[in-house]
Structures are given as structure tokens and as C-alpha cells.
Amino acid sequence: MHVNEQPLVSVLMAYYDNVRHVEESINSVYAQTYKNWELIVVDDSSPSIEAQALIKSLQQKYGFKLIRSNINQGAAKSFQLAFENSNGGYVSLISHDDLYTENKIEHSMNILLEQNLDAIYCNGAVINDKNDKPPQPFDTKEIVEALEKGQQFVADLICSGDGFGCLLTQGAIYRKKVFSELSWMRDKFLLDDYPFTIKVWQDYKTGFDEAVLYLYRHHENNVHKDYWRWFPARVQVVSELVPQDKKIETLSYVLINMGEFCLQNKLYDDALRFVIAGLVMARTEKNIKYAKSMILKTKSNNKKQTVDEIMAKIQAVLYRETIVFKIFRVIARVLISLVPVKKYRDTLRRKLTI
């Protein structure tokens, strides 16, 4: 497609206090084989004088549109501000420390236009802070298998948990109407990518391609590492967007995943409590296996008696889910109903918690 025939793609970048990687990220946009694009960068009120000066000098060097926010609002609202100042019919996002491959936009746009999609997600790969290890692509197996059954199966899979790196927004391109019609989400939700991705797959014609088209930089300053801060945000997504019949299982995953984060930070008691709470709620084999693997890791690292104590406490809870207990409850209810005095019947029900 000749450059004059290429639709304009607006690349949106949220920038905050980054002096180490941002020029490399901007360079990856300017290296695109697709030529009809614009870059809009929002400086989300960077406090560092050095960071402010750097992004201004880069704007002068490259010529992209730069907007400075007067207050720090977070990535979601920064992307929204960039979008409101864009002109393209299509939208692509990039973080200030991640990279596009040179064919990111061209490859994605070809698929989106050929298949008449509203959005296309492509895979990415993890790079480290120093760029001294080969990129590690995200696992795509579950997404590909779900998509073979239909788009709704992908939406359901995403609702089961937020651990699909291959569906990060950096790897997507959206028609302008998608980003516009879902702008309300950037005010409502604390998280910017997970709830947005759920709605895109639920409500719009969306595709996925396994080509690795972006590089996600993994380092100590990644927002997701602040897991205590984002725990309520993840629960909010489950409450608002996950279908009723999947809420409990998704919350189970979130709790177990919180346990894994605690374990990584050597908070063994907290890890165990989260994991066991998730295990009690789990019904799928996937979450049960996930919980068991975390419990084994916690037990091997915990020198206290906390593991045995907590395990003992939940035995009664787990027992209540067995067929034996359910049979006992039915028989007990029948026998209690034969007691002639109502207050005695109520007392027995309370004591037996049935």
C-alpha cells in the first residue's frame, strides 16, 4: 500500500520521569516500515527537571506532538489526553520504556484491514533492563486454542485472569471508534489495560496474531510490581466486568496470584493466607494446581508453624465441600425438622451451621 493510501495511525505514549529508555522507545516508532503515523506524547507531570528537559529536547529533535499535564493523572488518563489530541483513524499505544519492532504497525494494519476488524492484538516478548538477554516471547497457547472456538471463548478466558502477556495493549491497534466509545473506562477503572481488553474482546470484532511485534521491558519499576496498590483495582475489574458465573473463579485466581507476589517478596505468611483463600474458592483444575504449587513453595520457604496452623483451620471449610458433608447436611435437616419446639430447632441449626 502506497504511503498516500495508508490510513493515519496515531501512536500514543504516556511519559513519566523516564530518562533512561524513552528515546529508544521513540526511535522504535520512527523506525516503522509503515509511514503514515503520528506520535503524541503526554508528559504526565514528571517531577524531575532532567526528565522534563529530556522529553522537550526529544520533541525538538524528532518533531512529535508533546503535551504536558499540569497534574499527575496516571497512564490511563494520559493516553486519553493524547487520544483527544490525535488525528488518526486508528490508535496504537506504547509505554515510554517498551519498544515496537519495525513492522509493528504495518503487520497489524494489514491484518486489521484485510479482516475488517475493529482491533487486532499481536504477541510480544519480554526484554530485561539492560537488553543483554534474548527476548522471551509470551506464551500464546491458551489464547490461540480459545480463538479456534470463537472470539467469545477468548473473552471468557481473559475474564478468568489477567495473566495473559500476549494481550497487552502495546501489541494492539484499534479503530478510533473503539478507543472513543470506551473512553469512559479510563475514568472509571484504576487499571488501564486489563478492563479495556476485556471490553474489546467482549464487544468488538477482534483478532489475534502470534507475530512478536513489541518488546516489553521487565524491570524493578514496572507498575505491576506495586501489587498491594493494584489488588483493589483487580477486584474492581472482577466485580464490574467479569460475568456472574465466572466471578468466584476469577477472584480465586487473583487471590492465588497475590500470594505468588507475596512469595516473591518473602512475605510467607501473607502468601499462604492469600493462596489458601484462593484455593478454598477454586473450582477449576487450573486454579487448584496453581494454588497447590504456591503452597508447596511457601512451605519450603517458611520456617514457622504458620503453614500447619492455617492448613488445620481450613480443613473444616474444605470438608464442607465434600459429598459426605452434603449428605450429612440433608439428613441433619430432616432430623431437626422433627424436633417439635421451634427454638430448639433453631439452636441446633446454628450449632451445626446448616
GROMACS .gro file of C-alpha atoms in nm:
model
  354
    1MET     CA    1   0.000   0.000   0.000
    2HIS     CA    2   0.142   0.338  -0.105
    3VAL     CA    3   0.201   0.583   0.179
    4ASN     CA    4  -0.066   0.816   0.038
    5GLU     CA    5  -0.318   0.533   0.062
    6GLN     CA    6  -0.224   0.432   0.414
    7PRO     CA    7  -0.473   0.534   0.686
    8LEU     CA    8  -0.322   0.760   0.953
    9VAL     CA    9  -0.231   0.574   1.273
   10SER     CA   10  -0.199   0.775   1.595
   11VAL     CA   11   0.069   0.638   1.826
   12LEU     CA   12   0.003   0.744   2.186
   13MET     CA   13   0.274   0.749   2.453
   14ALA     CA   14   0.231   0.815   2.825
   15TYR     CA   15   0.557   0.952   2.964
   16TYR     CA   16   0.659   0.992   3.327
   17ASP     CA   17   1.005   1.069   3.467
   18ASN     CA   18   1.194   0.833   3.236
   19VAL     CA   19   1.539   0.942   3.124
   20ARG     CA   20   1.683   0.600   3.056
   21HIS     CA   21   1.465   0.432   2.793
   22VAL     CA   22   1.231   0.688   2.639
   23GLU     CA   23   1.447   0.784   2.339
   24GLU     CA   24   1.490   0.417   2.248
   25SER     CA   25   1.112   0.379   2.259
   26ILE     CA   26   1.059   0.687   2.042
   27ASN     CA   27   1.324   0.562   1.799
   28SER     CA   28   1.132   0.235   1.760
   29VAL     CA   29   0.828   0.435   1.644
   30TYR     CA   30   1.029   0.638   1.395
   31ALA     CA   31   1.182   0.318   1.254
   32GLN     CA   32   0.842   0.183   1.140
   33THR     CA   33   0.809   0.042   0.789
   34TYR     CA   34   0.455   0.183   0.790
   35LYS     CA   35   0.500   0.553   0.716
   36ASN     CA   36   0.166   0.726   0.775
   37TRP     CA   37   0.160   0.774   1.152
   38GLU     CA   38   0.179   1.048   1.411
   39LEU     CA   39   0.325   1.034   1.763
   40ILE     CA   40   0.160   1.216   2.052
   41VAL     CA   41   0.346   1.211   2.385
   42VAL     CA   42   0.187   1.322   2.712
   43ASP     CA   43   0.428   1.415   2.990
   44ASP     CA   44   0.224   1.318   3.296
   45SER     CA   45   0.367   1.599   3.511
   46SER     CA   46   0.715   1.449   3.551
   47PRO     CA   47   0.864   1.595   3.873
   48SER     CA   48   1.227   1.559   3.762
   49ILE     CA   49   1.375   1.865   3.592
   50GLU     CA   50   1.604   1.630   3.400
   51ALA     CA   51   1.309   1.426   3.270
   52GLN     CA   52   1.117   1.739   3.171
   53ALA     CA   53   1.418   1.877   2.984
   54LEU     CA   54   1.485   1.546   2.810
   55ILE     CA   55   1.138   1.500   2.667
   56LYS     CA   56   1.137   1.862   2.545
   57SER     CA   57   1.473   1.814   2.374
   58LEU     CA   58   1.349   1.490   2.213
   59GLN     CA   59   1.041   1.671   2.085
   60GLN     CA   60   1.266   1.929   1.921
   61LYS     CA   61   1.487   1.655   1.777
   62TYR     CA   62   1.211   1.430   1.638
   63GLY     CA   63   0.916   1.665   1.590
   64PHE     CA   64   0.638   1.467   1.763
   65LYS     CA   65   0.348   1.639   1.940
   66LEU     CA   66   0.422   1.692   2.313
   67ILE     CA   67   0.161   1.777   2.574
   68ARG     CA   68   0.243   1.837   2.941
   69SER     CA   69  -0.022   1.764   3.202
   70ASN     CA   70  -0.034   2.003   3.496
   71ILE     CA   71  -0.112   1.723   3.741
   72ASN     CA   72  -0.012   1.358   3.758
   73GLN     CA   73  -0.313   1.151   3.646
   74GLY     CA   74  -0.171   0.810   3.563
   75ALA     CA   75  -0.126   0.622   3.236
   76ALA     CA   76  -0.494   0.573   3.151
   77LYS     CA   77  -0.580   0.942   3.156
   78SER     CA   78  -0.253   1.033   2.985
   79PHE     CA   79  -0.343   0.803   2.696
   80GLN     CA   80  -0.688   0.962   2.688
   81LEU     CA   81  -0.539   1.311   2.670
   82ALA     CA   82  -0.308   1.200   2.389
   83PHE     CA   83  -0.606   1.047   2.207
   84GLU     CA   84  -0.806   1.370   2.237
   85ASN     CA   85  -0.520   1.549   2.061
   86SER     CA   86  -0.476   1.291   1.784
   87ASN     CA   87  -0.597   1.290   1.423
   88GLY     CA   88  -0.570   0.927   1.310
   89GLY     CA   89  -0.848   0.684   1.233
   90TYR     CA   90  -0.651   0.413   1.416
   91VAL     CA   91  -0.479   0.407   1.755
   92SER     CA   92  -0.165   0.230   1.877
   93LEU     CA   93  -0.022   0.259   2.229
   94ILE     CA   94   0.335   0.244   2.353
   95SER     CA   95   0.486   0.277   2.701
   96HIS     CA   96   0.786   0.504   2.749
   97ASP     CA   97   1.016   0.208   2.817
   98ASP     CA   98   0.887  -0.053   2.568
   99LEU     CA   99   0.978  -0.098   2.201
  100TYR     CA  100   0.800  -0.167   1.874
  101THR     CA  101   0.952  -0.398   1.618
  102GLU     CA  102   0.998  -0.211   1.291
  103ASN     CA  103   0.697  -0.385   1.128
  104LYS     CA  104   0.461  -0.347   1.424
  105ILE     CA  105   0.218  -0.105   1.264
  106GLU     CA  106   0.242  -0.240   0.907
  107HIS     CA  107   0.185  -0.604   1.006
  108SER     CA  108  -0.104  -0.516   1.236
  109MET     CA  109  -0.274  -0.280   0.992
  110ASN     CA  110  -0.255  -0.535   0.711
  111ILE     CA  111  -0.443  -0.790   0.921
  112LEU     CA  112  -0.691  -0.539   1.061
  113LEU     CA  113  -0.785  -0.405   0.718
  114GLU     CA  114  -0.786  -0.741   0.538
  115GLN     CA  115  -1.014  -0.899   0.800
  116ASN     CA  116  -1.217  -0.582   0.860
  117LEU     CA  117  -1.151  -0.595   1.233
  118ASP     CA  118  -1.215  -0.332   1.499
  119ALA     CA  119  -0.899  -0.434   1.684
  120ILE     CA  120  -0.602  -0.664   1.636
  121TYR     CA  121  -0.374  -0.791   1.913
  122CYS     CA  122  -0.029  -0.932   1.835
  123ASN     CA  123   0.219  -1.105   2.060
  124GLY     CA  124   0.518  -0.951   2.232
  125ALA     CA  125   0.834  -1.060   2.408
  126VAL     CA  126   0.999  -0.971   2.739
  127ILE     CA  127   1.333  -0.793   2.746
  128ASN     CA  128   1.533  -0.707   3.056
  129ASP     CA  129   1.653  -0.370   3.175
  130LYS     CA  130   1.996  -0.400   3.012
  131ASN     CA  131   1.894  -0.558   2.680
  132ASP     CA  132   2.161  -0.823   2.738
  133LYS     CA  133   1.939  -1.132   2.705
  134PRO     CA  134   1.738  -1.263   2.408
  135PRO     CA  135   1.371  -1.154   2.407
  136GLN     CA  136   1.137  -1.416   2.556
  137PRO     CA  137   0.801  -1.431   2.372
  138PHE     CA  138   0.483  -1.455   2.578
  139ASP     CA  139   0.300  -1.786   2.574
  140THR     CA  140   0.011  -1.778   2.326
  141LYS     CA  141  -0.117  -2.136   2.354
  142GLU     CA  142  -0.432  -2.071   2.559
  143ILE     CA  143  -0.536  -1.768   2.354
  144VAL     CA  144  -0.487  -1.949   2.021
  145GLU     CA  145  -0.683  -2.253   2.140
  146ALA     CA  146  -0.966  -2.033   2.268
  147LEU     CA  147  -0.981  -1.833   1.944
  148GLU     CA  148  -1.021  -2.153   1.743
  149LYS     CA  149  -1.354  -2.198   1.925
  150GLY     CA  150  -1.461  -1.837   1.873
  151GLN     CA  151  -1.399  -1.484   1.995
  152GLN     CA  152  -1.633  -1.521   2.294
  153PHE     CA  153  -1.413  -1.802   2.425
  154VAL     CA  154  -1.118  -1.561   2.428
  155ALA     CA  155  -1.327  -1.304   2.617
  156ASP     CA  156  -1.423  -1.569   2.871
  157LEU     CA  157  -1.060  -1.678   2.906
  158ILE     CA  158  -0.943  -1.322   2.970
  159CYS     CA  159  -1.213  -1.288   3.235
  160SER     CA  160  -1.066  -1.590   3.414
  161GLY     CA  161  -0.748  -1.396   3.499
  162ASP     CA  162  -0.525  -1.108   3.398
  163GLY     CA  163  -0.206  -1.301   3.333
  164PHE     CA  164  -0.201  -1.301   2.951
  165GLY     CA  165   0.109  -1.108   2.849
  166CYS     CA  166   0.040  -1.173   2.481
  167LEU     CA  167  -0.267  -0.947   2.507
  168LEU     CA  168  -0.102  -0.633   2.641
  169THR     CA  169  -0.231  -0.315   2.479
  170GLN     CA  170   0.119  -0.235   2.343
  171GLY     CA  171   0.064  -0.515   2.093
  172ALA     CA  172  -0.272  -0.389   1.967
  173ILE     CA  173  -0.411  -0.147   1.712
  174TYR     CA  174  -0.769  -0.019   1.745
  175ARG     CA  175  -1.005   0.163   1.519
  176LYS     CA  176  -1.064   0.512   1.654
  177LYS     CA  177  -1.427   0.433   1.741
  178VAL     CA  178  -1.317   0.160   1.985
  179PHE     CA  179  -1.089   0.392   2.178
  180SER     CA  180  -1.354   0.665   2.171
  181GLU     CA  181  -1.651   0.452   2.276
  182LEU     CA  182  -1.455   0.302   2.567
  183SER     CA  183  -1.313   0.633   2.692
  184TRP     CA  184  -1.545   0.614   2.997
  185MET     CA  185  -1.337   0.322   3.124
  186ARG     CA  186  -1.032   0.544   3.170
  187ASP     CA  187  -1.226   0.744   3.429
  188LYS     CA  188  -1.397   0.452   3.598
  189PHE     CA  189  -1.120   0.195   3.637
  190LEU     CA  190  -0.792   0.219   3.824
  191LEU     CA  191  -0.632  -0.027   3.582
  192ASP     CA  192  -0.599   0.084   3.221
  193ASP     CA  193  -0.525  -0.227   3.015
  194TYR     CA  194  -0.699  -0.532   3.169
  195PRO     CA  195  -1.058  -0.396   3.183
  196PHE     CA  196  -1.018  -0.229   2.843
  197THR     CA  197  -0.901  -0.555   2.685
  198ILE     CA  198  -1.196  -0.743   2.834
  199LYS     CA  199  -1.445  -0.499   2.682
  200VAL     CA  200  -1.272  -0.501   2.343
  201TRP     CA  201  -1.294  -0.878   2.320
  202GLN     CA  202  -1.649  -0.884   2.454
  203ASP     CA  203  -1.799  -0.612   2.234
  204TYR     CA  204  -1.590  -0.559   1.918
  205LYS     CA  205  -1.472  -0.766   1.624
  206THR     CA  206  -1.123  -0.852   1.744
  207GLY     CA  207  -0.841  -1.076   1.623
  208PHE     CA  208  -0.509  -1.213   1.744
  209ASP     CA  209  -0.184  -1.287   1.562
  210GLU     CA  210   0.116  -1.470   1.710
  211ALA     CA  211   0.379  -1.249   1.546
  212VAL     CA  212   0.605  -1.081   1.803
  213LEU     CA  213   0.564  -0.709   1.734
  214TYR     CA  214   0.665  -0.536   2.056
  215LEU     CA  215   0.919  -0.576   2.336
  216TYR     CA  216   0.801  -0.540   2.694
  217ARG     CA  217   1.072  -0.418   2.928
  218HIS     CA  218   1.079  -0.603   3.259
  219HIS     CA  219   1.246  -0.407   3.539
  220GLU     CA  220   1.205  -0.307   3.902
  221ASN     CA  221   0.995  -0.001   3.824
  222ASN     CA  222   0.717  -0.185   3.637
  223VAL     CA  223   0.383  -0.068   3.776
  224HIS     CA  224   0.257  -0.424   3.827
  225LYS     CA  225   0.523  -0.479   4.092
  226ASP     CA  226   0.327  -0.249   4.324
  227TYR     CA  227   0.089  -0.538   4.380
  228TRP     CA  228  -0.066  -0.412   4.706
  229ARG     CA  229  -0.173  -0.094   4.531
  230TRP     CA  230  -0.328  -0.280   4.237
  231PHE     CA  231  -0.505  -0.554   4.433
  232PRO     CA  232  -0.821  -0.342   4.488
  233ALA     CA  233  -0.808  -0.240   4.121
  234ARG     CA  234  -0.808  -0.604   4.012
  235VAL     CA  235  -1.100  -0.681   4.244
  236GLN     CA  236  -1.285  -0.384   4.092
  237VAL     CA  237  -1.249  -0.536   3.744
  238VAL     CA  238  -1.379  -0.872   3.865
  239SER     CA  239  -1.676  -0.703   4.031
  240GLU     CA  240  -1.769  -0.481   3.735
  241LEU     CA  241  -1.681  -0.674   3.420
  242VAL     CA  242  -1.648  -1.047   3.479
  243PRO     CA  243  -1.973  -1.242   3.413
  244GLN     CA  244  -2.155  -1.357   3.724
  245ASP     CA  245  -2.082  -1.725   3.669
  246LYS     CA  246  -1.706  -1.656   3.646
  247LYS     CA  247  -1.661  -1.404   3.929
  248ILE     CA  248  -1.570  -1.651   4.204
  249GLU     CA  249  -1.320  -1.842   3.991
  250THR     CA  250  -1.155  -1.521   3.871
  251LEU     CA  251  -1.131  -1.388   4.225
  252SER     CA  252  -0.976  -1.722   4.320
  253TYR     CA  253  -0.706  -1.665   4.058
  254VAL     CA  254  -0.643  -1.308   4.175
  255LEU     CA  255  -0.600  -1.422   4.536
  256ILE     CA  256  -0.359  -1.701   4.443
  257ASN     CA  257  -0.167  -1.462   4.219
  258MET     CA  258  -0.143  -1.215   4.508
  259GLY     CA  259   0.004  -1.500   4.709
  260GLU     CA  260   0.267  -1.552   4.441
  261PHE     CA  261   0.364  -1.183   4.454
  262CYS     CA  262   0.392  -1.204   4.834
  263LEU     CA  263   0.606  -1.515   4.800
  264GLN     CA  264   0.840  -1.337   4.558
  265ASN     CA  265   0.886  -1.068   4.824
  266LYS     CA  266   0.940  -1.325   5.103
  267LEU     CA  267   0.616  -1.240   5.280
  268TYR     CA  268   0.544  -1.604   5.351
  269ASP     CA  269   0.260  -1.566   5.599
  270ASP     CA  270   0.072  -1.326   5.371
  271ALA     CA  271   0.143  -1.551   5.072
  272LEU     CA  272  -0.007  -1.852   5.243
  273ARG     CA  273  -0.319  -1.668   5.353
  274PHE     CA  274  -0.386  -1.538   5.001
  275VAL     CA  275  -0.321  -1.874   4.838
  276ILE     CA  276  -0.539  -2.069   5.076
  277ALA     CA  277  -0.822  -1.817   5.037
  278GLY     CA  278  -0.792  -1.865   4.662
  279LEU     CA  279  -0.780  -2.243   4.694
  280VAL     CA  280  -1.099  -2.253   4.900
  281MET     CA  281  -1.277  -2.064   4.620
  282ALA     CA  282  -1.116  -2.256   4.331
  283ARG     CA  283  -1.319  -2.499   4.123
  284THR     CA  284  -1.113  -2.538   3.806
  285GLU     CA  285  -0.819  -2.776   3.790
  286LYS     CA  286  -0.602  -2.491   3.662
  287ASN     CA  287  -0.650  -2.276   3.972
  288ILE     CA  288  -0.629  -2.573   4.209
  289LYS     CA  289  -0.292  -2.675   4.060
  290TYR     CA  290  -0.175  -2.312   4.073
  291ALA     CA  291  -0.267  -2.289   4.443
  292LYS     CA  292  -0.104  -2.619   4.532
  293SER     CA  293   0.220  -2.520   4.361
  294MET     CA  294   0.227  -2.193   4.558
  295ILE     CA  295   0.156  -2.374   4.888
  296LEU     CA  296   0.447  -2.610   4.827
  297LYS     CA  297   0.679  -2.316   4.758
  298THR     CA  298   0.555  -2.136   5.068
  299LYS     CA  299   0.604  -2.441   5.288
  300SER     CA  300   0.958  -2.489   5.162
  301ASN     CA  301   1.046  -2.127   5.247
  302ASN     CA  302   0.851  -2.075   5.569
  303LYS     CA  303   1.042  -2.169   5.885
  304LYS     CA  304   0.747  -2.102   6.118
  305GLN     CA  305   0.447  -2.317   6.205
  306THR     CA  306   0.212  -2.089   6.013
  307VAL     CA  307   0.157  -2.336   5.729
  308ASP     CA  308   0.034  -2.617   5.953
  309GLU     CA  309  -0.175  -2.379   6.162
  310ILE     CA  310  -0.357  -2.228   5.866
  311MET     CA  311  -0.398  -2.563   5.692
  312ALA     CA  312  -0.562  -2.700   6.006
  313LYS     CA  313  -0.804  -2.407   6.017
  314ILE     CA  314  -0.928  -2.460   5.663
  315GLN     CA  315  -0.988  -2.834   5.693
  316ALA     CA  316  -1.342  -2.771   5.816
  317VAL     CA  317  -1.406  -2.532   5.527
  318LEU     CA  318  -1.279  -2.782   5.271
  319TYR     CA  319  -1.479  -3.060   5.435
  320ARG     CA  320  -1.799  -2.862   5.383
  321GLU     CA  321  -1.750  -2.904   5.007
  322THR     CA  322  -1.735  -3.284   5.017
  323ILE     CA  323  -2.021  -3.518   4.921
  324VAL     CA  324  -2.008  -3.672   5.270
  325PHE     CA  325  -2.083  -3.341   5.436
  326LYS     CA  326  -2.360  -3.259   5.188
  327ILE     CA  327  -2.528  -3.594   5.261
  328PHE     CA  328  -2.488  -3.531   5.634
  329ARG     CA  329  -2.647  -3.187   5.597
  330VAL     CA  330  -2.954  -3.327   5.420
  331ILE     CA  331  -3.005  -3.598   5.686
  332ALA     CA  332  -2.948  -3.347   5.967
  333ARG     CA  333  -3.205  -3.107   5.824
  334VAL     CA  334  -3.466  -3.384   5.808
  335LEU     CA  335  -3.396  -3.493   6.166
  336ILE     CA  336  -3.400  -3.137   6.302
  337SER     CA  337  -3.734  -3.071   6.133
  338LEU     CA  338  -3.881  -3.348   6.351
  339VAL     CA  339  -3.797  -3.157   6.672
  340PRO     CA  340  -4.132  -3.020   6.797
  341VAL     CA  341  -4.009  -2.695   6.957
  342LYS     CA  342  -3.904  -2.418   6.712
  343LYS     CA  343  -3.639  -2.255   6.932
  344TYR     CA  344  -3.468  -2.592   6.979
  345ARG     CA  345  -3.474  -2.648   6.604
  346ASP     CA  346  -3.312  -2.304   6.550
  347THR     CA  347  -3.048  -2.370   6.814
  348LEU     CA  348  -2.949  -2.700   6.651
  349ARG     CA  349  -2.926  -2.540   6.308
  350ARG     CA  350  -2.698  -2.267   6.441
  351LYS     CA  351  -2.470  -2.511   6.620
  352LEU     CA  352  -2.438  -2.735   6.318
  353THR     CA  353  -2.422  -2.434   6.078
  354ILE     CA  354  -2.672  -2.590   5.840
   0.00000   0.00000   0.00000
